[in-house]
Short mmCIF file of C-alpha atoms and ligand atoms in Angstrom, two decimals:
data_model
loop_
_atom_site.label_atom_id
_atom_site.label_comp_id
_atom_site.label_asym_id
_atom_site.label_seq_id
_atom_site.Cartn_x
_atom_site.Cartn_y
_atom_site.Cartn_z
CA MET A 298 29.86 -11.72 15.92
CA LEU A 299 26.22 -12.45 15.64
CA ALA A 300 24.43 -12.57 18.93
CA GLN A 301 22.58 -15.85 18.89
CA ARG A 302 19.19 -15.61 20.49
CA LYS A 303 17.23 -18.80 21.04
CA PRO A 304 13.56 -17.97 20.58
CA GLY A 305 11.26 -19.76 23.01
CA ILE A 306 8.82 -22.31 21.82
CA LEU A 307 6.00 -19.75 21.76
CA ASN A 308 7.99 -17.31 19.76
CA ARG A 309 8.88 -19.91 17.19
CA PHE A 310 5.20 -20.44 16.67
CA TYR A 311 5.06 -17.09 14.89
CA LEU A 312 1.35 -16.50 14.98
CA ILE A 313 1.19 -15.18 18.50
CA GLU A 314 3.99 -12.75 17.84
CA ILE A 315 2.30 -11.70 14.58
CA VAL A 316 -0.94 -10.98 16.40
CA ARG A 317 0.99 -8.90 18.95
CA GLY A 318 2.68 -7.04 16.08
CA LEU A 319 -0.71 -6.38 14.48
CA TRP A 320 -1.96 -5.02 17.74
CA ILE A 321 1.02 -2.65 17.93
CA THR A 322 0.43 -1.31 14.44
CA LEU A 323 -3.29 -0.93 15.12
CA ARG A 324 -2.49 1.02 18.25
CA ASN A 325 -0.24 3.29 16.30
CA PHE A 326 -2.84 3.63 13.58
CA LEU A 327 -5.61 4.65 15.92
CA PHE A 328 -4.14 6.39 18.93
CA HIS A 329 -0.58 7.45 18.47
CA GLU A 330 0.16 11.12 18.06
CA LYS A 331 1.05 11.89 14.46
CA VAL A 332 4.37 13.61 14.03
CA THR A 333 3.78 15.12 10.60
CA LEU A 334 4.33 18.88 10.41
CA GLN A 335 1.91 20.32 7.84
CA PHE A 336 4.51 22.55 6.29
CA PRO A 337 3.12 25.78 4.82
CA GLU A 338 0.76 26.23 7.74
CA GLN A 339 3.03 24.91 10.46
CA ARG A 340 6.70 25.64 10.44
CA ARG A 341 9.53 24.13 12.37
CA ASP A 342 11.34 26.55 14.63
CA TYR A 343 15.03 26.08 14.24
CA SER A 344 17.55 27.18 16.83
CA PRO A 345 18.94 30.71 16.45
CA ARG A 346 22.23 29.13 15.42
CA TYR A 347 20.69 27.61 12.31
CA ARG A 348 22.57 28.61 9.19
CA GLY A 349 20.14 29.69 6.55
CA GLN A 350 19.83 32.51 4.01
CA HIS A 351 22.48 35.24 4.21
CA TYR A 352 21.95 38.92 4.86
CA ILE A 353 24.19 41.86 5.58
CA LYS A 354 23.34 43.65 8.75
CA THR A 355 22.68 47.39 8.46
CA VAL A 356 22.78 50.10 11.11
CA ASN A 357 20.88 53.26 10.22
CA GLU A 358 20.42 51.95 6.71
CA VAL A 359 24.14 51.73 6.21
CA GLU A 360 25.68 48.29 5.82
CA ASN A 361 28.11 47.23 8.51
CA CYS A 362 30.48 45.77 5.89
CA THR A 363 33.79 47.57 5.30
CA ALA A 364 34.84 45.31 2.43
CA CYS A 365 37.74 43.93 4.46
CA MET A 366 37.76 40.84 2.27
CA LEU A 367 37.93 38.44 5.18
CA CYS A 368 34.84 36.58 4.23
CA PRO A 369 35.79 35.87 0.58
CA THR A 370 39.14 34.75 1.88
CA VAL A 371 37.77 32.31 4.36
CA CYS A 372 34.89 31.07 2.23
CA PRO A 373 35.70 27.44 1.32
CA ALA A 374 33.36 27.53 -1.65
CA GLU A 375 34.79 30.78 -2.97
CA CYS A 376 31.35 32.11 -3.63
CA ILE A 377 31.55 35.62 -2.22
CA HIS A 378 32.60 38.30 -4.71
CA ILE A 379 33.26 41.79 -3.43
CA VAL A 380 34.36 44.93 -5.29
CA ALA A 381 35.53 47.49 -2.80
CA GLY A 382 35.10 51.23 -3.09
CA GLU A 383 35.47 54.44 -1.03
CA ARG A 384 32.65 56.50 0.42
CA GLU A 385 32.59 60.35 0.68
CA ASP A 386 33.78 60.12 4.25
CA LYS A 387 36.79 58.00 3.14
CA GLU A 388 35.23 54.88 4.56
CA LYS A 389 35.79 51.65 2.61
CA TYR A 390 32.63 49.95 1.52
CA PRO A 391 31.54 47.22 -0.95
CA ILE A 392 30.35 48.58 -4.28
CA LYS A 393 29.42 45.14 -5.32
CA PHE A 394 28.70 42.28 -2.91
CA GLU A 395 27.58 39.08 -4.49
CA ILE A 396 27.04 35.58 -3.08
CA ASP A 397 26.78 32.82 -5.63
CA ILE A 398 24.35 31.01 -3.39
CA LEU A 399 24.33 27.81 -5.44
CA ARG A 400 27.97 27.19 -4.55
CA CYS A 401 27.55 28.10 -0.88
CA CYS A 402 27.73 25.16 1.49
CA PHE A 403 26.28 27.09 4.43
CA CYS A 404 29.29 26.48 6.63
CA GLY A 405 28.89 29.83 8.31
CA MET A 406 32.58 30.68 8.22
CA CYS A 407 31.90 34.04 6.64
CA GLU A 408 29.74 35.00 9.58
CA GLU A 409 32.48 33.76 11.94
CA ALA A 410 35.22 35.64 10.18
CA CYS A 411 33.48 38.96 9.81
CA PRO A 412 34.93 41.52 12.25
CA LYS A 413 32.15 44.01 11.65
CA ASP A 414 29.18 41.73 12.38
CA ALA A 415 28.04 42.40 8.84
CA ILE A 416 27.45 39.18 6.96
CA LYS A 417 25.09 36.88 8.82
CA LEU A 418 23.10 33.74 8.24
CA SER A 419 19.46 33.93 9.12
CA ASN A 420 16.94 31.27 10.01
CA ILE A 421 15.27 31.30 6.60
CA TYR A 422 15.44 27.92 4.97
CA GLU A 423 12.95 28.27 2.10
CA MET A 424 15.35 29.23 -0.65
CA SER A 425 14.17 27.29 -3.66
CA GLN A 426 14.27 29.25 -6.93
CA GLU A 427 13.25 28.61 -10.49
CA HIS A 428 16.53 29.97 -11.87
CA ARG A 429 20.14 30.11 -10.79
CA GLU A 430 20.26 32.83 -8.25
CA VAL A 431 23.20 35.11 -7.34
CA TYR A 432 22.39 37.21 -4.28
CA THR A 433 23.23 40.82 -4.99
CA LYS A 434 23.99 43.53 -2.52
CA ASP A 435 20.55 45.01 -2.72
CA PHE A 436 19.05 41.65 -1.96
CA LEU A 437 21.38 41.02 0.92
CA LEU A 438 20.67 44.44 2.45
CA GLU A 439 17.00 43.72 2.91
CA GLN A 440 17.05 42.66 6.53
CA ARG A 441 15.35 39.31 5.85
CA GLY A 442 15.27 37.22 8.97
CA ASN A 443 17.36 39.71 10.91
CA LYS A 444 18.43 38.11 14.16
CA LYS A 445 19.29 41.56 15.70
CA MET B 217 -33.34 -9.03 -24.75
CA THR B 218 -34.57 -11.65 -22.35
CA PRO B 219 -34.56 -10.81 -18.67
CA GLU B 220 -31.80 -13.39 -18.07
CA ILE B 221 -29.40 -11.67 -20.45
CA SER B 222 -30.12 -8.17 -19.18
CA PHE B 223 -29.77 -9.39 -15.58
CA MET B 224 -26.49 -11.01 -16.55
CA LEU B 225 -25.24 -7.75 -18.09
CA ILE B 226 -26.21 -5.86 -14.94
CA LYS B 227 -24.26 -8.33 -12.84
CA VAL B 228 -21.23 -8.06 -15.04
CA ALA B 229 -21.45 -4.28 -14.84
CA ILE B 230 -21.71 -4.38 -11.04
CA VAL B 231 -18.68 -6.68 -10.69
CA LEU B 232 -16.57 -4.73 -13.18
CA THR B 233 -17.27 -1.32 -11.77
CA GLY B 234 -16.86 -2.69 -8.26
CA LEU B 235 -13.46 -4.12 -9.11
CA LEU B 236 -12.39 -0.96 -10.93
CA ALA B 237 -13.51 1.15 -8.00
CA VAL B 238 -11.44 -0.97 -5.70
CA VAL B 239 -8.23 0.33 -7.24
CA PRO B 240 -8.46 4.03 -6.31
CA ILE B 241 -10.03 3.19 -2.96
CA MET B 242 -7.18 0.79 -2.14
CA LEU B 243 -4.64 3.35 -3.34
CA PHE B 244 -6.14 5.79 -0.85
CA VAL B 245 -6.40 3.20 1.95
CA GLU B 246 -2.91 1.94 1.37
CA ARG B 247 -1.28 5.34 1.38
CA ARG B 248 -3.13 6.82 4.28
CA GLY B 249 -3.22 3.57 6.22
CA SER B 250 0.54 3.09 5.92
CA ALA B 251 1.05 6.73 6.93
CA LEU B 252 -1.11 6.49 10.00
CA ILE B 253 0.48 3.21 11.05
CA GLN B 254 3.85 4.94 10.82
CA ASN B 255 2.58 7.92 12.79
CA ARG B 256 2.55 10.14 9.72
CA LEU B 257 -0.45 11.83 8.13
CA GLY B 258 -0.10 10.79 4.52
CA PRO B 259 -1.62 12.61 1.55
CA ASN B 260 -4.37 14.81 3.07
CA ARG B 261 -4.56 17.83 0.76
CA MET B 262 -6.71 16.71 -2.16
CA GLY B 263 -10.41 16.70 -1.19
CA PRO B 264 -11.80 15.54 2.12
CA PHE B 265 -9.20 13.44 3.98
CA GLY B 266 -7.10 13.45 0.80
CA MET B 267 -9.57 11.17 -0.93
CA PHE B 268 -8.96 12.65 -4.38
CA GLN B 269 -5.28 11.96 -4.17
CA ALA B 270 -5.93 8.62 -5.80
CA ALA B 271 -7.53 10.39 -8.74
CA CYS B 272 -4.48 12.56 -9.04
CA ASP B 273 -2.22 9.55 -8.94
CA VAL B 274 -4.23 7.90 -11.70
CA LEU B 275 -4.17 11.09 -13.77
CA LYS B 276 -0.42 11.27 -13.36
CA PHE B 277 -0.07 7.68 -14.58
CA ILE B 278 -2.21 8.41 -17.62
CA PHE B 279 -0.32 11.51 -18.69
CA LYS B 280 3.15 10.12 -18.13
CA GLU B 281 5.16 9.26 -21.23
CA ASP B 282 4.69 5.63 -22.08
CA SER B 283 8.22 4.79 -23.06
CA THR B 284 9.44 1.34 -23.98
CA PRO B 285 13.10 0.64 -23.23
CA THR B 286 15.05 -0.39 -26.34
CA HIS B 287 16.46 -3.57 -24.91
CA VAL B 288 13.16 -5.34 -24.21
CA ASN B 289 11.28 -7.87 -26.16
CA LYS B 290 8.49 -5.58 -27.36
CA PHE B 291 5.72 -8.13 -27.86
CA TYR B 292 5.96 -9.86 -24.45
CA TYR B 293 6.76 -6.60 -22.73
CA THR B 294 3.53 -5.13 -23.97
CA ILE B 295 1.21 -7.99 -23.24
CA ALA B 296 2.62 -8.97 -19.88
CA PRO B 297 0.74 -6.35 -17.83
CA TRP B 298 -2.50 -7.37 -19.48
CA LEU B 299 -1.82 -10.99 -18.58
CA VAL B 300 -1.66 -9.95 -15.00
CA VAL B 301 -4.78 -7.82 -14.99
CA ILE B 302 -7.23 -9.87 -17.06
CA PRO B 303 -7.05 -13.15 -15.08
CA ALA B 304 -7.40 -11.00 -11.94
CA PHE B 305 -10.73 -9.69 -13.28
CA MET B 306 -11.83 -13.09 -14.52
CA THR B 307 -11.44 -14.79 -11.15
CA PHE B 308 -14.20 -12.77 -9.61
CA ALA B 309 -16.76 -14.26 -11.99
CA VAL B 310 -17.61 -17.24 -9.79
CA ILE B 311 -17.85 -15.41 -6.50
CA PRO B 312 -21.43 -14.90 -5.28
CA PHE B 313 -21.99 -11.51 -3.83
CA ALA B 314 -25.52 -12.07 -2.57
CA GLY B 315 -27.85 -14.96 -2.07
CA SER B 316 -30.27 -16.12 -4.76
CA LEU B 317 -33.68 -14.52 -5.17
CA SER B 318 -36.91 -16.05 -6.53
CA MET B 319 -39.52 -13.51 -7.64
CA ASP B 320 -42.42 -13.74 -10.08
CA GLY B 321 -41.26 -17.15 -11.24
CA ASN B 322 -37.83 -15.80 -12.12
CA HIS B 323 -34.80 -17.02 -10.36
CA PHE B 324 -31.91 -14.64 -9.85
CA ASN B 325 -28.42 -15.75 -8.96
CA PHE B 326 -26.10 -12.99 -7.77
CA GLN B 327 -23.02 -14.51 -9.26
CA VAL B 328 -21.71 -13.81 -12.72
CA ALA B 329 -21.16 -17.46 -13.57
CA ASN B 330 -22.42 -20.28 -11.40
CA LEU B 331 -19.87 -22.81 -12.68
CA ASP B 332 -19.85 -26.37 -11.43
CA VAL B 333 -16.10 -26.22 -10.91
CA GLY B 334 -16.50 -23.07 -8.81
CA VAL B 335 -13.47 -22.56 -6.66
CA LEU B 336 -11.25 -24.69 -8.88
CA TYR B 337 -11.87 -22.24 -11.67
CA CYS B 338 -10.68 -19.49 -9.32
CA PHE B 339 -7.41 -21.29 -8.69
CA ALA B 340 -6.97 -22.21 -12.32
CA ILE B 341 -7.37 -18.62 -13.53
CA ALA B 342 -5.43 -17.13 -10.66
CA SER B 343 -2.42 -19.24 -11.47
CA LEU B 344 -2.50 -17.81 -14.99
CA GLY B 345 -1.44 -14.53 -13.42
CA VAL B 346 2.04 -15.91 -12.85
CA TYR B 347 2.62 -16.06 -16.62
CA GLY B 348 2.21 -12.32 -16.85
CA ILE B 349 4.82 -11.87 -14.15
CA ILE B 350 7.24 -14.33 -15.71
CA MET B 351 6.79 -12.73 -19.12
CA ALA B 352 7.33 -9.28 -17.68
CA GLY B 353 10.57 -10.40 -16.02
CA TRP B 354 11.78 -12.25 -19.07
CA ALA B 355 10.88 -9.60 -21.64
CA SER B 356 12.42 -6.84 -19.55
CA ASN B 357 15.85 -8.24 -20.29
CA ASN B 358 17.13 -7.18 -16.93
CA LYS B 359 18.70 -9.41 -14.33
CA TYR B 360 16.69 -8.00 -11.44
CA SER B 361 13.42 -8.44 -13.24
CA LEU B 362 14.34 -11.94 -14.22
CA LEU B 363 15.29 -12.83 -10.67
CA GLY B 364 12.02 -11.35 -9.40
CA SER B 365 9.91 -13.34 -11.80
CA LEU B 366 11.88 -16.53 -11.06
CA ARG B 367 11.20 -16.07 -7.40
CA SER B 368 7.57 -15.34 -8.09
CA SER B 369 7.10 -18.51 -10.08
CA ALA B 370 8.78 -20.66 -7.48
CA GLN B 371 6.78 -19.02 -4.74
CA MET B 372 3.42 -19.24 -6.52
CA ILE B 373 3.89 -22.91 -7.35
CA SER B 374 4.87 -23.80 -3.86
CA TYR B 375 2.02 -22.00 -2.24
CA GLU B 376 -0.60 -23.06 -4.71
CA LEU B 377 -0.27 -26.57 -3.28
CA THR B 378 -1.06 -25.38 0.22
CA LEU B 379 -3.76 -23.12 -1.13
CA GLY B 380 -5.48 -26.06 -2.76
CA LEU B 381 -4.98 -28.40 0.14
CA SER B 382 -6.24 -25.92 2.71
CA ILE B 383 -9.75 -25.89 1.26
CA VAL B 384 -10.10 -29.58 0.44
CA GLY B 385 -11.37 -29.99 3.98
CA LEU B 386 -14.10 -27.47 3.33
CA MET B 387 -15.07 -29.19 0.11
CA MET B 388 -15.32 -32.48 1.95
CA ILE B 389 -17.60 -30.98 4.60
CA PHE B 390 -19.89 -29.04 2.25
CA GLN B 391 -19.60 -31.72 -0.49
CA SER B 392 -19.40 -29.13 -3.20
CA VAL B 393 -16.91 -26.90 -4.98
CA ARG B 394 -19.55 -24.44 -6.15
CA LEU B 395 -18.98 -21.22 -4.22
CA GLY B 396 -22.69 -20.57 -4.20
CA ASP B 397 -23.41 -23.86 -2.45
CA ILE B 398 -20.58 -23.35 0.02
CA ALA B 399 -21.74 -19.88 0.92
CA ALA B 400 -25.38 -21.06 1.25
CA ALA B 401 -24.35 -24.01 3.43
CA GLN B 402 -22.63 -21.69 5.85
CA GLY B 403 -25.97 -20.23 6.87
CA GLU B 404 -26.75 -23.30 8.99
CA THR B 405 -26.25 -23.20 12.74
CA LEU B 406 -23.21 -25.06 14.03
CA PHE B 407 -24.19 -24.98 17.70
CA THR B 408 -25.95 -22.65 20.12
CA VAL B 409 -24.30 -21.09 23.11
CA ALA B 410 -26.46 -19.20 25.56
CA GLY B 411 -29.08 -18.39 22.98
CA LEU B 412 -26.49 -17.21 20.46
CA ASN B 413 -26.37 -19.14 17.25
CA VAL B 414 -22.84 -19.83 16.04
CA PRO B 415 -23.14 -20.10 12.27
CA LYS B 416 -21.48 -22.94 10.36
CA TRP B 417 -18.84 -20.58 8.94
CA GLY B 418 -15.71 -22.11 7.46
CA ILE B 419 -13.52 -20.61 10.14
CA PHE B 420 -15.34 -22.48 12.87
CA ILE B 421 -15.20 -25.85 11.24
CA GLN B 422 -11.79 -25.51 9.57
CA PRO B 423 -9.67 -23.11 11.68
CA VAL B 424 -6.39 -24.68 10.55
CA GLY B 425 -7.55 -24.64 6.97
CA PHE B 426 -8.37 -20.98 7.36
CA LEU B 427 -4.87 -20.11 8.63
CA LEU B 428 -3.20 -22.07 5.85
CA PHE B 429 -5.46 -20.46 3.28
CA LEU B 430 -4.80 -16.99 4.65
CA ILE B 431 -1.03 -17.43 4.61
CA SER B 432 -0.86 -18.95 1.14
CA VAL B 433 -3.19 -16.30 -0.21
CA PHE B 434 -0.73 -13.69 0.93
CA ALA B 435 1.97 -15.54 -0.99
CA GLU B 436 -0.27 -15.91 -4.04
CA THR B 437 -1.04 -12.21 -4.22
CA ASN B 438 2.66 -11.31 -3.77
CA ARG B 439 1.87 -9.08 -0.82
CA LEU B 440 4.14 -8.51 2.11
CA PRO B 441 5.44 -10.47 3.98
CA PHE B 442 5.79 -12.57 0.85
CA ASP B 443 6.47 -9.88 -1.76
CA LEU B 444 9.81 -11.35 -2.76
CA PRO B 445 9.15 -10.89 -6.46
CA GLU B 446 9.30 -7.14 -5.85
CA GLY B 447 11.68 -7.01 -2.88
CA GLU B 448 12.76 -3.46 -3.50
CA SER B 449 15.72 -3.68 -1.20
CA GLU B 450 17.43 -6.43 -3.08
CA LEU B 451 15.70 -6.48 -6.50
CA ILE B 452 14.87 -2.77 -6.84
CA ALA B 453 11.32 -3.50 -8.00
CA GLY B 454 11.55 -7.01 -9.39
CA TYR B 455 9.45 -7.90 -12.35
CA HIS B 456 7.97 -4.44 -13.01
CA LEU B 457 11.31 -2.65 -12.81
CA GLU B 458 11.34 -1.76 -16.51
CA TYR B 459 7.74 -0.60 -16.62
CA GLY B 460 6.45 2.91 -16.45
CA SER B 461 3.32 4.99 -16.70
CA MET B 462 0.13 3.06 -17.47
CA LYS B 463 1.87 -0.26 -17.91
CA PHE B 464 3.16 -0.06 -14.37
CA ALA B 465 -0.27 1.07 -13.21
CA LEU B 466 -1.73 -2.08 -14.73
CA PHE B 467 0.54 -4.22 -12.53
CA MET B 468 -0.58 -2.25 -9.53
CA MET B 469 -4.20 -2.65 -10.61
CA GLY B 470 -3.60 -6.37 -10.95
CA GLU B 471 -2.22 -6.50 -7.45
CA PHE B 472 -5.18 -4.65 -5.94
CA ILE B 473 -7.70 -6.68 -7.86
CA ASN B 474 -5.97 -9.92 -6.90
CA MET B 475 -6.20 -8.69 -3.34
CA SER B 476 -9.89 -8.07 -3.63
CA VAL B 477 -10.44 -11.48 -5.24
CA ALA B 478 -8.45 -13.09 -2.44
CA SER B 479 -10.43 -11.23 0.21
CA ALA B 480 -13.66 -12.24 -1.47
CA LEU B 481 -12.52 -15.86 -1.49
CA ILE B 482 -11.60 -15.73 2.19
CA ALA B 483 -14.94 -14.17 2.99
CA THR B 484 -16.88 -16.65 0.89
CA LEU B 485 -15.09 -19.80 2.01
CA PHE B 486 -14.48 -19.06 5.64
CA PHE B 487 -16.79 -16.21 6.72
CA GLY B 488 -20.10 -17.15 5.23
CA GLY B 489 -19.78 -15.10 2.07
CA TRP B 490 -23.03 -13.20 1.61
CA GLN B 491 -24.58 -14.54 4.81
CA LEU B 492 -25.87 -11.66 6.91
CA LEU B 493 -23.54 -10.40 9.54
CA PRO B 494 -24.77 -11.09 13.06
CA GLY B 495 -27.41 -8.54 13.96
CA LEU B 496 -28.22 -7.50 10.44
CA ALA B 497 -31.24 -9.87 10.23
CA TRP B 498 -32.97 -7.62 12.76
CA VAL B 499 -32.07 -4.51 10.69
CA VAL B 500 -33.50 -6.19 7.61
CA GLN B 501 -36.81 -6.78 9.37
CA GLN B 502 -36.99 -3.17 10.54
CA VAL B 503 -36.14 -1.74 7.15
CA ALA B 504 -38.69 -4.02 5.44
CA ASN B 505 -41.34 -2.97 7.94
CA ILE B 506 -40.68 0.72 7.56
CA THR B 507 -40.28 0.94 3.79
CA GLN B 508 -42.87 -1.72 2.95
CA VAL B 509 -40.53 -3.29 0.45
CA ASP B 510 -40.53 -7.06 -0.06
CA VAL B 511 -38.44 -8.60 2.65
CA LEU B 512 -36.56 -10.79 0.16
CA LEU B 513 -35.36 -7.72 -1.76
CA VAL B 514 -34.10 -6.04 1.40
CA THR B 515 -32.39 -9.29 2.45
CA VAL B 516 -30.56 -9.50 -0.82
CA LEU B 517 -29.48 -5.88 -0.51
CA PHE B 518 -28.14 -6.42 2.99
CA GLN B 519 -26.48 -9.65 1.92
CA GLY B 520 -24.57 -7.63 -0.60
CA VAL B 521 -23.69 -5.11 2.11
CA SER B 522 -22.51 -7.89 4.40
CA PHE B 523 -20.35 -9.31 1.66
CA VAL B 524 -18.81 -5.95 0.93
CA ILE B 525 -18.10 -5.36 4.61
CA LYS B 526 -16.39 -8.74 4.94
CA VAL B 527 -14.32 -8.19 1.81
CA ALA B 528 -13.41 -4.70 2.93
CA PHE B 529 -12.22 -6.00 6.25
CA PHE B 530 -9.88 -8.44 4.58
CA MET B 531 -8.64 -5.82 2.14
CA TRP B 532 -7.78 -3.69 5.15
CA PHE B 533 -6.20 -6.77 6.71
CA PHE B 534 -3.90 -7.06 3.69
CA VAL B 535 -2.77 -3.46 4.16
CA TRP B 536 -2.51 -3.90 7.89
CA VAL B 537 -0.25 -6.94 7.63
CA ARG B 538 1.84 -5.28 4.95
CA TRP B 539 2.86 -2.46 7.28
CA THR B 540 3.40 -4.79 10.26
CA LEU B 541 5.54 -7.65 9.08
CA PRO B 542 8.96 -7.52 7.51
CA ARG B 543 9.70 -9.43 4.32
CA PHE B 544 10.70 -13.13 4.52
CA ARG B 545 13.97 -14.35 3.22
CA PHE B 546 13.65 -16.64 0.20
CA ASP B 547 14.79 -19.79 1.96
CA GLN B 548 12.51 -19.03 4.93
CA LEU B 549 9.68 -18.66 2.51
CA MET B 550 10.40 -22.01 0.87
CA ASN B 551 10.89 -23.71 4.23
CA LEU B 552 7.61 -22.31 5.50
CA GLY B 553 5.78 -23.38 2.35
CA TRP B 554 7.15 -26.90 2.00
CA LYS B 555 8.11 -27.99 5.48
CA VAL B 556 5.42 -26.38 7.62
CA LEU B 557 2.34 -25.40 5.66
CA PHE B 558 2.22 -28.32 3.24
CA PRO B 559 2.47 -31.09 5.95
CA LEU B 560 0.03 -29.12 8.09
CA GLY B 561 -2.37 -29.07 5.19
CA LEU B 562 -2.10 -32.87 4.82
CA VAL B 563 -2.55 -33.41 8.57
CA ASN B 564 -5.59 -31.09 8.51
CA LEU B 565 -7.06 -33.07 5.63
CA PHE B 566 -6.48 -36.38 7.47
CA VAL B 567 -8.05 -35.14 10.68
CA THR B 568 -11.01 -33.68 8.84
CA GLY B 569 -11.49 -36.99 7.04
CA ILE B 570 -11.52 -38.88 10.35
CA LEU B 571 -13.95 -36.43 11.88
CA ILE B 572 -16.29 -36.69 8.91
CA TYR B 573 -16.06 -40.49 9.06
CA LYS B 574 -16.90 -40.40 12.76
CA GLY B 575 -19.82 -38.14 12.00
CA VAL B 576 -18.60 -35.21 14.07
CA LEU B 577 -18.65 -32.72 11.16
S1 SF4 C 688 28.39 30.11 4.46
FE1 SF4 C 688 30.40 29.27 3.98
S2 SF4 C 688 30.27 28.77 1.82
FE2 SF4 C 688 28.55 30.12 2.25
S3 SF4 C 688 29.29 32.14 1.72
FE3 SF4 C 688 29.67 31.82 3.94
S4 SF4 C 688 31.74 31.05 4.05
FE4 SF4 C 688 31.12 30.83 1.90
S1 SF4 C 689 34.14 39.92 6.54
FE1 SF4 C 689 32.42 41.25 7.03
S2 SF4 C 689 33.24 43.31 6.85
FE2 SF4 C 689 34.70 41.97 5.80
S3 SF4 C 689 34.03 41.95 3.69
FE3 SF4 C 689 32.98 40.22 4.64
S4 SF4 C 689 31.06 41.07 5.27
FE4 SF4 C 689 32.36 42.81 4.84
#
């Protein structure tokens, strides 16, 4: 239902209200603090829980990932592709670890599913590219935006 | 070349360059003004305060592909933008931008054409602009464009009545339709309060007429709150929906130039036109004393400056109002035009007539 509001006689004579409106805009124009963030120089700080660009956490230059395949299983976009292999010390590790980032919906389920605290989403949000990018293992291992 | 002709060419050049310069300046003012009113910053990267952004915008328009949709009527589609821009330029011809000057037996009139019909010529030419809009809407072969131009024609015709009526009172008082005469007559003193001379500006003798004129001029220039022909929320962009690149830029130019003509008319009719702003007479004396230039020349210069300041204020006012008021609904617009402004105009005329008869004005 529409709420019916009866404007008073002064309000119906629009001009006074218009002048008040003009005063409001003038005040905003002159005095109000401007909210614009001048991007490349100023950046917005997102919360640590922000889900941005992926990386795989390393300890002593060795990736945490054991290629358990939990993240490709849980990924709703099916954009993680892992080829598992075996290291000298019989440890399982990913030979290939690719994220087809264009399909990723940044849901963060891979991070949640990972038992080894390996795949993580950083705070980086500037990810525009001039070509279709697939994040390779080398790329993911650079500790870009490591949250520790 | 006789001095008259060369002086005439100079005047034409001044007016043309002035009007063309208005477009980028207004682009800048509109974009940054709107941004600041909305607590944003607006384009501030190109040049000082982002002033060269307008140049970039214009360059972009020039280098964009000038494509013509296949479903339009090519002939009318092409000439419509010109029909909006050219009348806009023509209207400025009768507006005096400084007082007259007599030197060495020559008489200079700072007005491109001192026509006897004056302000009537302004209205006649300005209403030609609606043909461009109707043609654009019709030739675009698009229902939104057509609706936009239909609205625009209805709106312009309704508000032209009020526009005309609102200044009849002024014409009766000044007994002239020549803008030069009207501007000159406003230099007289209306009354003196505490040593301050209140000039006989139109706004003081015709306050209601001024309000009516202001409101209908907003409707005539299709600016918010009366920009129903464009109404982007319901009509996408109205009559210029099918236009791109330079053709669209022409419509925009037409709008800005119409705005400057409207501001110039408001200034001339109601704010003394080229009459010096209060306080400037003293400055003129000082400047003439210091530089030893003929006082008449300095006066003319400062009259031009006063005129530009007045016009600039009203241009800013257009922008200011645009970012303050929401758009009217079409029936509200028509109600306002026919049931409020038009009768008010008639009453105003009647009262003015009585006052003149009684000898008050
Ligand atoms: S964030 Fe979501 S969509 Fe992206 S890789 Fe991880 S699980 Fe898949
Ligand atoms: S869930 Fe973690 S450990 Fe398992 S494959 Fe994915 S990144 Fe590697």
